[in-house]
Coordinates of C-alpha atoms in Angstrom, one line a residue:
M1 CA 6.8 36.1 0.3
L2 CA 7.9 36.5 -3.4
G3 CA 5.5 39.5 -3.9
C4 CA 6.7 41.2 -0.7
W5 CA 10.6 40.9 -1.7
R6 CA 9.8 42.5 -5.1
G7 CA 7.8 45.4 -3.6
A8 CA 10.8 46.0 -1.4
T9 CA 13.3 46.1 -3.8
L10 CA 11.2 48.8 -5.7
A11 CA 11.3 51.0 -2.7
P12 CA 13.5 54.2 -2.9
P13 CA 16.7 54.1 -0.7
C14 CA 15.4 56.4 2.2
F15 CA 12.7 53.4 3.1
S16 CA 15.4 50.8 3.4
T17 CA 14.6 50.4 7.1
N18 CA 11.2 50.0 6.0
Y19 CA 12.0 47.2 3.6
R20 CA 13.9 45.3 6.3
S21 CA 10.9 45.6 8.7
S22 CA 8.5 44.7 5.8
A23 CA 10.6 41.3 4.9
F24 CA 10.9 40.4 8.9
S25 CA 7.0 40.9 8.9
C26 CA 6.6 38.8 6.1
R27 CA 8.7 35.9 7.3
A28 CA 7.0 35.9 10.5
E29 CA 3.7 36.0 8.9
D30 CA 4.9 32.9 6.5
Q31 CA 6.0 31.0 9.6
E32 CA 2.8 31.5 11.5
T33 CA 0.9 30.5 8.2
Q34 CA 3.1 27.3 8.2
K35 CA 2.0 26.9 11.8
R36 CA -1.6 27.0 11.2
K37 CA -1.1 24.7 8.4
K38 CA -0.1 21.8 10.6
K39 CA -2.5 19.2 11.3
K40 CA -3.7 19.3 15.0
V41 CA -3.7 16.2 16.8
L42 CA -5.4 16.1 20.3
V43 CA -4.2 13.1 22.6
V44 CA -6.5 12.5 25.7
G45 CA -4.6 10.9 28.5
S46 CA -0.6 11.1 29.5
G47 CA 0.3 7.6 30.5
W48 CA 2.6 5.0 28.3
A49 CA -0.1 5.0 25.7
G50 CA -0.7 8.4 25.4
L51 CA 2.9 9.6 25.4
G52 CA 3.7 7.0 23.1
A53 CA 1.4 8.3 20.3
A54 CA 2.5 12.0 21.2
H55 CA 6.2 11.1 21.0
H56 CA 5.9 9.9 17.4
L57 CA 3.3 12.5 16.0
S58 CA 5.3 15.4 17.4
K59 CA 8.5 13.9 15.5
Q60 CA 6.3 14.1 12.3
G61 CA 5.6 17.5 12.8
F62 CA 2.0 17.5 14.0
A63 CA 0.6 20.1 16.1
V64 CA 0.2 17.7 19.1
T65 CA -1.8 18.6 22.1
V66 CA -2.0 16.4 25.1
L67 CA -4.6 16.6 27.8
E68 CA -3.2 15.3 30.7
G69 CA -4.9 17.2 33.6
G70 CA -8.1 15.8 35.0
Y71 CA -7.2 12.2 34.9
E72 CA -4.9 11.8 38.0
L73 CA -5.9 8.9 40.3
G74 CA -4.9 8.7 44.0
S75 CA -4.1 11.4 46.6
K76 CA -2.8 14.4 45.9
N77 CA -0.7 14.9 48.6
V78 CA 1.4 11.9 48.4
S79 CA 4.0 11.0 46.1
L80 CA 2.7 7.7 44.8
T81 CA 1.1 7.8 41.4
L82 CA -0.4 5.3 39.2
E83 CA 2.8 4.7 37.1
D84 CA 4.5 3.6 40.1
V85 CA 1.9 0.9 41.0
G86 CA 0.2 -1.9 39.3
I87 CA 2.4 -4.2 37.3
R88 CA 6.0 -2.5 38.6
G89 CA 9.0 -3.5 37.0
F90 CA 10.1 -3.4 33.5
W91 CA 10.5 -7.1 32.0
Y92 CA 12.8 -8.9 29.3
P93 CA 10.1 -8.5 26.7
Y94 CA 9.6 -4.8 26.9
R95 CA 11.7 -4.4 23.8
N96 CA 10.0 -1.0 22.4
I97 CA 10.3 0.5 25.9
F98 CA 13.9 -0.4 26.2
N99 CA 14.3 1.2 22.7
L100 CA 12.8 4.4 23.8
V101 CA 14.9 4.8 27.0
E102 CA 18.1 4.2 24.7
E103 CA 16.4 7.0 22.2
L104 CA 16.0 9.3 25.0
G105 CA 19.8 8.7 26.1
I106 CA 18.6 8.2 29.8
T107 CA 19.6 5.5 32.3
P108 CA 16.6 4.8 34.5
F109 CA 16.9 1.3 35.5
T110 CA 18.5 -0.9 37.9
S111 CA 20.4 -4.4 36.9
W112 CA 18.3 -7.5 36.6
M113 CA 17.2 -8.6 39.8
K114 CA 15.9 -11.6 41.4
S115 CA 12.4 -12.2 43.1
T116 CA 10.5 -14.3 45.6
Q117 CA 7.2 -15.3 46.6
Y118 CA 5.6 -15.6 50.2
S119 CA 2.7 -17.4 51.4
G120 CA 1.3 -17.3 55.3
D121 CA 3.9 -20.3 55.7
G122 CA 6.8 -18.0 54.7
L123 CA 9.0 -18.4 51.6
E124 CA 7.6 -20.4 48.7
V125 CA 9.6 -19.6 45.7
K126 CA 12.7 -18.1 44.4
F127 CA 13.4 -16.9 41.0
P128 CA 16.5 -16.7 39.6
I129 CA 17.9 -14.1 36.9
F130 CA 17.0 -16.6 33.9
Q131 CA 19.0 -15.2 31.3
D132 CA 22.4 -16.1 33.2
L133 CA 21.7 -19.7 33.2
P134 CA 21.8 -22.3 30.2
Q135 CA 18.9 -21.6 28.1
L136 CA 16.4 -24.8 28.0
P137 CA 13.4 -25.1 25.6
T138 CA 10.2 -23.5 27.1
P139 CA 8.6 -24.4 29.8
F140 CA 11.3 -26.4 31.2
G141 CA 13.8 -23.6 32.0
T142 CA 11.1 -21.7 33.9
I143 CA 10.1 -24.8 36.0
F144 CA 13.7 -26.5 36.2
Y145 CA 15.8 -23.1 37.4
T146 CA 12.8 -22.1 39.7
E147 CA 13.4 -22.8 43.4
F148 CA 10.3 -24.4 44.9
V149 CA 11.0 -24.1 48.6
R150 CA 7.9 -26.1 49.7
L151 CA 6.1 -27.4 46.7
P152 CA 6.9 -31.2 46.0
L153 CA 8.4 -32.1 42.3
V154 CA 4.9 -33.8 41.7
D155 CA 3.0 -30.9 41.9
Q156 CA 5.4 -28.7 39.8
L157 CA 5.0 -31.2 37.1
T158 CA 1.2 -30.7 36.7
L159 CA 1.8 -27.4 35.3
L160 CA 3.2 -29.3 32.2
P161 CA -0.4 -30.5 30.7
L162 CA -1.3 -26.6 30.7
M163 CA 1.2 -26.3 27.6
A164 CA -1.5 -27.8 25.4
A165 CA -3.7 -24.9 26.1
V166 CA -0.8 -22.6 25.6
V167 CA -0.2 -24.1 21.9
D168 CA -3.6 -23.6 21.1
F169 CA -3.9 -20.0 22.3
D170 CA -2.3 -18.2 19.5
N171 CA -3.5 -14.7 20.3
T172 CA -5.9 -14.6 17.3
D173 CA -9.3 -13.3 17.7
S174 CA -10.8 -16.9 17.6
A175 CA -8.5 -17.9 20.3
W176 CA -9.5 -15.2 22.6
R177 CA -13.2 -15.8 21.9
K178 CA -12.7 -19.7 22.7
Y179 CA -11.0 -19.1 25.9
D180 CA -12.3 -15.8 27.2
P181 CA -15.6 -17.1 28.6
I182 CA -13.9 -19.6 30.7
T183 CA -12.3 -18.6 34.2
A184 CA -8.5 -19.0 35.0
R185 CA -9.6 -21.7 37.9
E186 CA -11.6 -23.7 35.3
L187 CA -8.8 -23.7 32.9
F188 CA -6.4 -25.0 35.5
K189 CA -8.8 -27.4 36.8
Q190 CA -9.2 -29.0 33.4
F191 CA -5.7 -29.4 32.8
G192 CA -4.9 -31.2 35.9
C193 CA -3.4 -28.5 38.0
S194 CA -2.7 -29.7 41.5
E195 CA -4.3 -27.9 44.3
R196 CA -1.0 -27.1 46.0
L197 CA 0.5 -25.7 42.9
Y198 CA -2.7 -23.6 42.2
R199 CA -3.1 -22.3 45.8
D200 CA 0.4 -21.3 46.9
V201 CA 1.8 -20.4 43.2
V202 CA -0.6 -19.9 40.3
D203 CA -3.3 -18.1 42.1
P204 CA -0.8 -15.5 43.5
L205 CA 0.7 -15.1 40.5
L206 CA -2.4 -14.1 38.7
Q207 CA -3.5 -11.6 41.4
V208 CA -0.6 -9.6 40.7
G209 CA -0.4 -10.0 36.9
L210 CA -4.3 -9.8 36.5
F211 CA -4.9 -7.9 39.6
A212 CA -8.0 -10.4 40.5
P213 CA -8.5 -13.9 42.0
A214 CA -8.3 -16.7 39.3
E215 CA -11.8 -17.3 39.5
Q216 CA -12.8 -13.7 38.3
C217 CA -9.9 -13.8 35.8
S218 CA -10.5 -14.6 31.8
A219 CA -8.5 -17.9 30.8
A220 CA -8.0 -16.1 27.6
A221 CA -6.2 -13.1 29.4
T222 CA -4.7 -15.7 31.8
L223 CA -2.9 -17.6 28.8
A224 CA -1.8 -14.3 27.3
M225 CA -0.1 -12.9 30.5
M226 CA 1.5 -16.2 31.4
Y227 CA 2.9 -16.8 28.0
Y228 CA 4.3 -13.2 27.4
F229 CA 5.8 -13.1 31.1
F230 CA 6.6 -16.7 32.0
L231 CA 6.5 -19.3 29.1
A232 CA 7.5 -18.0 25.7
H233 CA 11.1 -17.9 26.7
Q234 CA 13.0 -18.6 29.6
R235 CA 14.4 -15.2 30.1
D236 CA 11.1 -13.2 29.7
F237 CA 10.6 -13.3 33.5
D238 CA 13.7 -11.2 34.3
S239 CA 13.0 -7.8 35.2
V240 CA 14.8 -4.6 36.2
W241 CA 13.3 -1.6 38.3
C242 CA 13.4 2.1 38.1
R243 CA 15.9 3.7 40.2
G244 CA 13.4 6.7 41.1
T245 CA 9.8 7.1 40.5
V246 CA 8.7 6.5 37.1
K247 CA 7.9 10.0 36.6
E248 CA 10.9 11.5 37.5
M249 CA 13.0 9.1 35.8
I250 CA 11.2 8.4 32.7
L251 CA 8.2 10.3 32.0
D252 CA 9.5 14.0 32.9
P253 CA 12.5 13.6 30.6
W254 CA 10.1 12.1 28.0
M255 CA 7.6 15.1 28.0
D256 CA 10.7 17.5 28.0
S257 CA 11.9 15.9 24.8
M258 CA 8.6 16.1 23.2
R259 CA 8.2 19.7 24.4
S260 CA 11.1 20.5 22.4
Q261 CA 9.5 19.0 19.2
G262 CA 6.7 21.4 19.7
C263 CA 4.3 19.1 21.7
N264 CA 1.9 21.2 24.2
F265 CA 0.8 19.6 27.3
L266 CA -2.4 21.1 28.9
E267 CA -3.7 20.1 32.4
G268 CA -7.0 20.3 34.3
R269 CA -9.0 19.6 31.1
R270 CA -11.8 17.0 31.4
V271 CA -13.2 15.9 28.1
T272 CA -17.0 16.2 28.3
D273 CA -18.2 15.8 24.5
F274 CA -17.1 15.7 20.8
S275 CA -18.4 18.3 18.1
L276 CA -18.8 16.5 14.6
D277 CA -18.7 18.0 11.2
E278 CA -21.1 17.4 8.3
E279 CA -19.0 14.0 7.4
G280 CA -19.3 12.6 10.8
R281 CA -15.7 13.5 11.5
I282 CA -14.7 14.7 15.0
S283 CA -13.8 18.6 14.5
E284 CA -13.6 19.6 18.2
V285 CA -13.1 18.2 21.5
V286 CA -15.1 19.9 24.4
C287 CA -13.8 20.4 27.8
G288 CA -16.4 22.0 29.7
K289 CA -16.8 25.4 28.4
E290 CA -13.6 25.1 26.1
S291 CA -13.5 23.6 22.8
L292 CA -10.1 22.6 20.9
E293 CA -9.8 22.0 17.3
A294 CA -8.4 18.8 16.1
D295 CA -7.9 16.9 12.6
A296 CA -7.5 13.7 14.7
V297 CA -8.2 12.5 18.2
I298 CA -6.6 9.7 20.1
L299 CA -8.1 8.5 23.4
A300 CA -5.8 7.0 25.6
V301 CA -7.3 6.5 28.9
G302 CA -8.2 3.9 31.1
I303 CA -11.8 2.1 31.1
S304 CA -13.2 4.1 34.0
T305 CA -12.2 7.6 32.8
L306 CA -13.5 6.4 29.3
Q307 CA -17.0 5.6 30.8
D308 CA -17.1 8.7 32.6
I309 CA -16.5 10.6 29.2
I310 CA -19.2 8.2 27.6
E311 CA -21.9 9.0 30.0
K312 CA -21.2 12.7 29.6
S313 CA -20.8 12.7 25.6
A314 CA -23.8 12.8 23.3
A315 CA -21.5 12.0 20.2
L316 CA -20.1 8.9 22.1
F317 CA -23.3 7.6 23.6
S318 CA -24.8 7.2 20.0
R319 CA -22.3 4.4 19.1
D320 CA -22.7 0.8 20.0
E321 CA -19.1 0.2 20.4
F322 CA -18.8 2.9 23.1
L323 CA -21.9 1.5 24.6
K324 CA -20.3 -1.8 25.1
V325 CA -17.3 -0.2 27.3
L326 CA -20.0 0.4 29.7
N327 CA -20.2 -3.3 30.6
L328 CA -16.5 -3.4 31.5
T329 CA -15.3 -3.1 35.0
T330 CA -12.3 -1.9 36.8
I331 CA -10.1 -3.0 40.2
D332 CA -9.0 -1.0 43.0
L333 CA -5.6 -0.5 44.1
L334 CA -4.1 0.2 47.7
S335 CA -0.5 1.1 47.8
V336 CA 1.2 2.0 51.1
K337 CA 5.0 3.2 51.3
L338 CA 6.3 2.8 55.0
R339 CA 9.5 4.0 56.4
L340 CA 10.6 1.7 59.6
D341 CA 12.7 2.6 62.2
K342 CA 15.4 -0.2 61.7
K343 CA 16.9 -2.2 58.8
V344 CA 15.2 -5.5 58.1
N345 CA 17.1 -8.0 56.5
I346 CA 14.8 -8.4 53.3
P347 CA 16.8 -10.8 50.7
N348 CA 15.2 -9.5 47.4
A349 CA 13.6 -6.0 46.1
S350 CA 10.5 -7.6 44.6
N351 CA 8.1 -10.0 46.3
V352 CA 5.0 -11.5 45.4
C353 CA 2.8 -12.7 48.5
S354 CA -0.5 -14.7 49.1
G355 CA -2.3 -16.5 51.7
F356 CA -3.7 -13.6 53.6
H357 CA -6.7 -12.3 51.9
D358 CA -8.6 -14.4 49.8
S359 CA -9.8 -11.7 47.6
S360 CA -6.8 -9.5 47.2
G361 CA -3.1 -10.5 46.0
W362 CA -0.1 -8.3 47.0
T363 CA 3.4 -7.4 46.5
F364 CA 6.2 -5.5 48.5
F365 CA 9.3 -3.9 47.3
Y366 CA 12.4 -3.2 49.3
L367 CA 13.1 0.4 48.1
N368 CA 16.3 0.9 49.8
M369 CA 17.8 -1.7 47.2
M370 CA 16.0 -0.1 44.2
L371 CA 16.2 3.9 44.7
D372 CA 19.4 5.3 44.5
E373 CA 18.7 8.3 47.1
H374 CA 17.8 5.3 49.8
K375 CA 20.5 3.0 49.4
D376 CA 22.5 4.0 52.1
D377 CA 19.5 4.9 54.5
P378 CA 20.0 3.3 58.1
V379 CA 16.0 2.8 58.1
T380 CA 13.9 0.3 55.9
L381 CA 11.9 2.0 53.1
V382 CA 9.2 -0.7 51.8
Q383 CA 6.1 -0.4 49.6
A384 CA 3.0 -2.8 49.5
D385 CA 0.7 -2.8 46.8
F386 CA -2.7 -4.5 47.4
Y387 CA -4.8 -5.5 44.2
H388 CA -8.3 -6.1 44.1
A389 CA -8.5 -3.8 47.4
N390 CA -12.2 -2.8 47.4
E391 CA -12.1 -4.3 50.8
L392 CA -9.2 -2.4 52.1
L393 CA -9.8 1.2 50.5
P394 CA -12.5 2.1 53.1
L395 CA -10.4 1.7 56.0
K396 CA -8.7 4.3 57.9
D397 CA -5.1 5.0 57.4
D398 CA -4.0 3.6 61.0
Q399 CA -6.0 0.2 60.2
I400 CA -4.3 -0.2 56.9
V401 CA -1.1 0.2 58.3
L402 CA -1.6 -2.3 60.9
K403 CA -2.8 -4.8 58.2
V404 CA 0.3 -4.0 56.0
M405 CA 2.8 -4.6 59.0
S406 CA 0.8 -7.8 60.2
C407 CA 1.2 -9.2 56.5
L408 CA 4.8 -8.0 56.3
S409 CA 5.6 -9.8 59.5
K410 CA 4.1 -13.1 58.2
C411 CA 6.4 -13.0 55.2
I412 CA 9.7 -11.7 57.2
K413 CA 9.8 -11.9 61.0
D414 CA 12.3 -9.1 61.3
F415 CA 9.2 -7.0 60.6
E416 CA 7.6 -7.8 64.0
S417 CA 10.3 -5.6 65.8
A418 CA 10.0 -2.6 63.5
S419 CA 7.9 0.5 64.2
V420 CA 6.6 2.7 61.4
I421 CA 8.3 6.4 61.4
S422 CA 6.1 7.6 58.7
K423 CA 3.8 6.5 56.2
E424 CA 2.2 7.3 52.9
I425 CA -0.8 5.6 51.6
G426 CA -2.3 5.8 47.8
R427 CA -5.8 5.0 47.2
F428 CA -6.4 4.3 43.4
P429 CA -10.2 3.4 43.1
R430 CA -11.0 2.1 39.5
S431 CA -7.6 2.1 38.3
L432 CA -6.7 -1.3 36.8
T433 CA -8.2 -3.2 34.1
H434 CA -10.3 -6.0 34.8
F435 CA -10.1 -9.1 32.3
F436 CA -13.0 -10.7 33.8
P437 CA -14.7 -13.9 31.8
G438 CA -16.5 -12.5 28.8
S439 CA -15.0 -9.2 28.8
Y440 CA -13.4 -9.7 25.4
K441 CA -16.4 -9.0 23.5
H442 CA -17.2 -5.6 25.1
M443 CA -13.3 -4.2 24.6
M444 CA -12.4 -1.9 21.8
R445 CA -10.0 -1.9 18.8
G446 CA -7.6 0.8 17.7
S447 CA -9.9 2.1 15.2
T448 CA -13.4 3.4 15.7
S449 CA -16.7 4.0 13.6
F450 CA -15.3 7.9 13.5
P451 CA -12.9 8.2 11.0
N452 CA -10.5 10.5 13.0
L453 CA -10.8 9.0 16.3
F454 CA -8.5 6.3 17.6
M455 CA -8.0 4.3 20.9
A456 CA -4.9 3.4 22.8
G457 CA -4.1 1.7 26.2
D458 CA -3.4 -1.9 27.7
W459 CA -7.3 -3.0 27.5
I460 CA -7.5 -2.0 23.7
I461 CA -7.3 -5.2 21.3
N462 CA -4.6 -5.9 19.3
R463 CA -2.4 -8.6 18.0
H464 CA 1.2 -7.5 19.2
G465 CA 1.3 -10.0 22.2
S466 CA 2.5 -7.6 24.7
C467 CA 1.0 -6.8 28.2
S468 CA 0.9 -4.0 30.6
Q469 CA 3.1 -1.1 30.0
E470 CA 4.5 -2.5 27.0
K471 CA 1.1 -3.0 25.5
S472 CA 0.0 0.5 26.4
F473 CA 3.2 2.2 24.6
V474 CA 3.0 -0.2 21.7
T475 CA -1.0 0.7 21.3
G476 CA 0.2 4.2 21.7
L477 CA 2.6 3.9 18.5
E478 CA -0.3 2.0 16.5
A479 CA -2.6 4.7 16.9
A480 CA 0.2 7.2 15.7
N481 CA 0.4 5.1 12.8
R482 CA -3.1 5.3 12.3
V483 CA -3.4 9.2 12.4
V484 CA -0.2 9.2 10.1
D485 CA -2.4 7.1 7.6
Y486 CA -5.6 9.0 8.1
L487 CA -3.9 12.4 7.4
E488 CA -1.5 11.0 4.8
E489 CA 1.3 12.9 6.3
G490 CA 4.5 11.6 8.1
T491 CA 6.3 8.1 8.5
F492 CA 4.8 4.9 10.3
A493 CA 6.5 4.2 13.8
K494 CA 8.5 1.4 13.8
I495 CA 7.0 -1.2 16.5
I496 CA 9.6 -3.9 17.7
P497 CA 7.6 -7.4 17.7
V498 CA 7.5 -9.7 20.3
E499 CA 10.4 -12.4 19.9
A500 CA 9.1 -15.2 18.0
D501 CA 8.1 -18.6 19.2
E502 CA 10.8 -21.1 20.0
P503 CA 10.7 -23.8 16.9
H504 CA 9.0 -26.5 18.7
I505 CA 6.1 -24.4 19.9
E506 CA 6.0 -22.8 16.3
A507 CA 5.9 -26.6 15.1
L508 CA 3.2 -27.3 17.4
R509 CA 0.9 -24.7 16.7
N510 CA 1.0 -25.3 13.2
L511 CA 0.1 -28.7 13.8
N512 CA -2.6 -27.9 16.0
R513 CA -4.1 -25.3 13.6
N514 CA -4.1 -27.8 10.8
L515 CA -6.1 -30.3 13.2
N516 CA -8.4 -27.7 13.6
Q517 CA -9.0 -26.9 10.2
I518 CA -9.6 -30.6 9.6
R519 CA -12.0 -30.8 12.8
A520 CA -14.0 -27.7 11.6
Q521 CA -14.9 -29.5 8.4
L522 CA -16.3 -32.6 10.3
P523 CA -20.3 -33.1 10.2
W524 CA -21.5 -31.7 13.5
S525 CA -18.5 -29.7 14.2
N526 CA -20.3 -26.7 15.5
Y527 CA -23.2 -28.6 17.1
F528 CA -21.9 -28.6 20.5
L529 CA -20.7 -26.0 22.8
Q530 CA -16.9 -25.3 22.4

């Protein structure tokens, strides 16, 4: 640029127009050179994890490209998307997501809402807004303030012995390896849970939180989920809901914000392989006949999508850590949105259900109470999500609607006199993570054997302690930090930790660790199966 400037000053006056043109050209070339010098980061996947990584890296000045197309799940002709099913709602501990929403300057959420739980016999449990009540030490606030309509107190108290396992499970690698091979059902049986508490309350909550019956869930994942959502602090079970679809209310404005930072979104790209340089780093991401250069890559996709990529990719297929992913399994999800011809009296917006299918849990949501655009509708808009829905996905739409209305009628009698005006059915095969017993040893960590390839998602092993959407977002930020560290540019994203354990839990965990250390030094401590 300095050379161009000097040459221009020596030119005769009659070439002053050429001087201006030359200077402009030099500035444009300089800007293009600067753009080319930007390190290129490719993010595969545009869910909470992928957008979380792209969000921070775009702010750090990297040339970020998000490959978002080709990974959508569900029917193309309905409004239901994966972001609006699975674990819905945004829970009190989602501190990083709430911080993001504040940063974006948007107001997508309802106020805090109560929820209920139904069985085939009707209403079982009423959950209050816990933060509005006097705070009691965990778990007493959760048990004392929850209104069990049918469950006797003696059954409720059988949950207390489980706190010994909660104290012992401290989210370390050793704790996961100790509890992961055990089923959730075995865990509750071992600690004396009553049959009625397990059948009417615990198992339905697990089928909604981990998407599968308790006998198919890892005890480690169960303890992690229950502690994060229910037991760590009294108010953790409180939740808000999106006042529209998550895509419209959060993801679209979030992506617009990233575009203003220079982030590029490419649709319709399916990753098929990776090209490596001489040092074993990924130099290009191959999408069919197209290759995209990259200085760093983040895979922020679900298990089933990654398995599809692994089976096509010679690069990934050569590494044991990726081959292990092929041992993991996923869960089918069915989501049904119905418009009914009359107003049905539904007390609460969010409802957990059980007792209708042995293999699948489900929830239903009163959308008139959640969505701004439907608050004054003269009809009822309801959405039901069925987890572990492999028995339901093959059914025809009309058969599904009949089953859903039958289930809803067993919860609230008013549904019996309502008729369906319109329906939307979303089938999401292989869409949810299955934390089955023994799955932990097959799951991946945030770094890989490729020095510039990083992972993010709700199934990635980390130590933050969060779950679901919050964990996906946090692992995205963690992946972004690994890119910053690897490329030695930018600053690290600030990740808000989960709230610290209450003092009595922290004291008990310290005591438990000391006892475990003493026990490990005893003869024959490793002889018997743990």
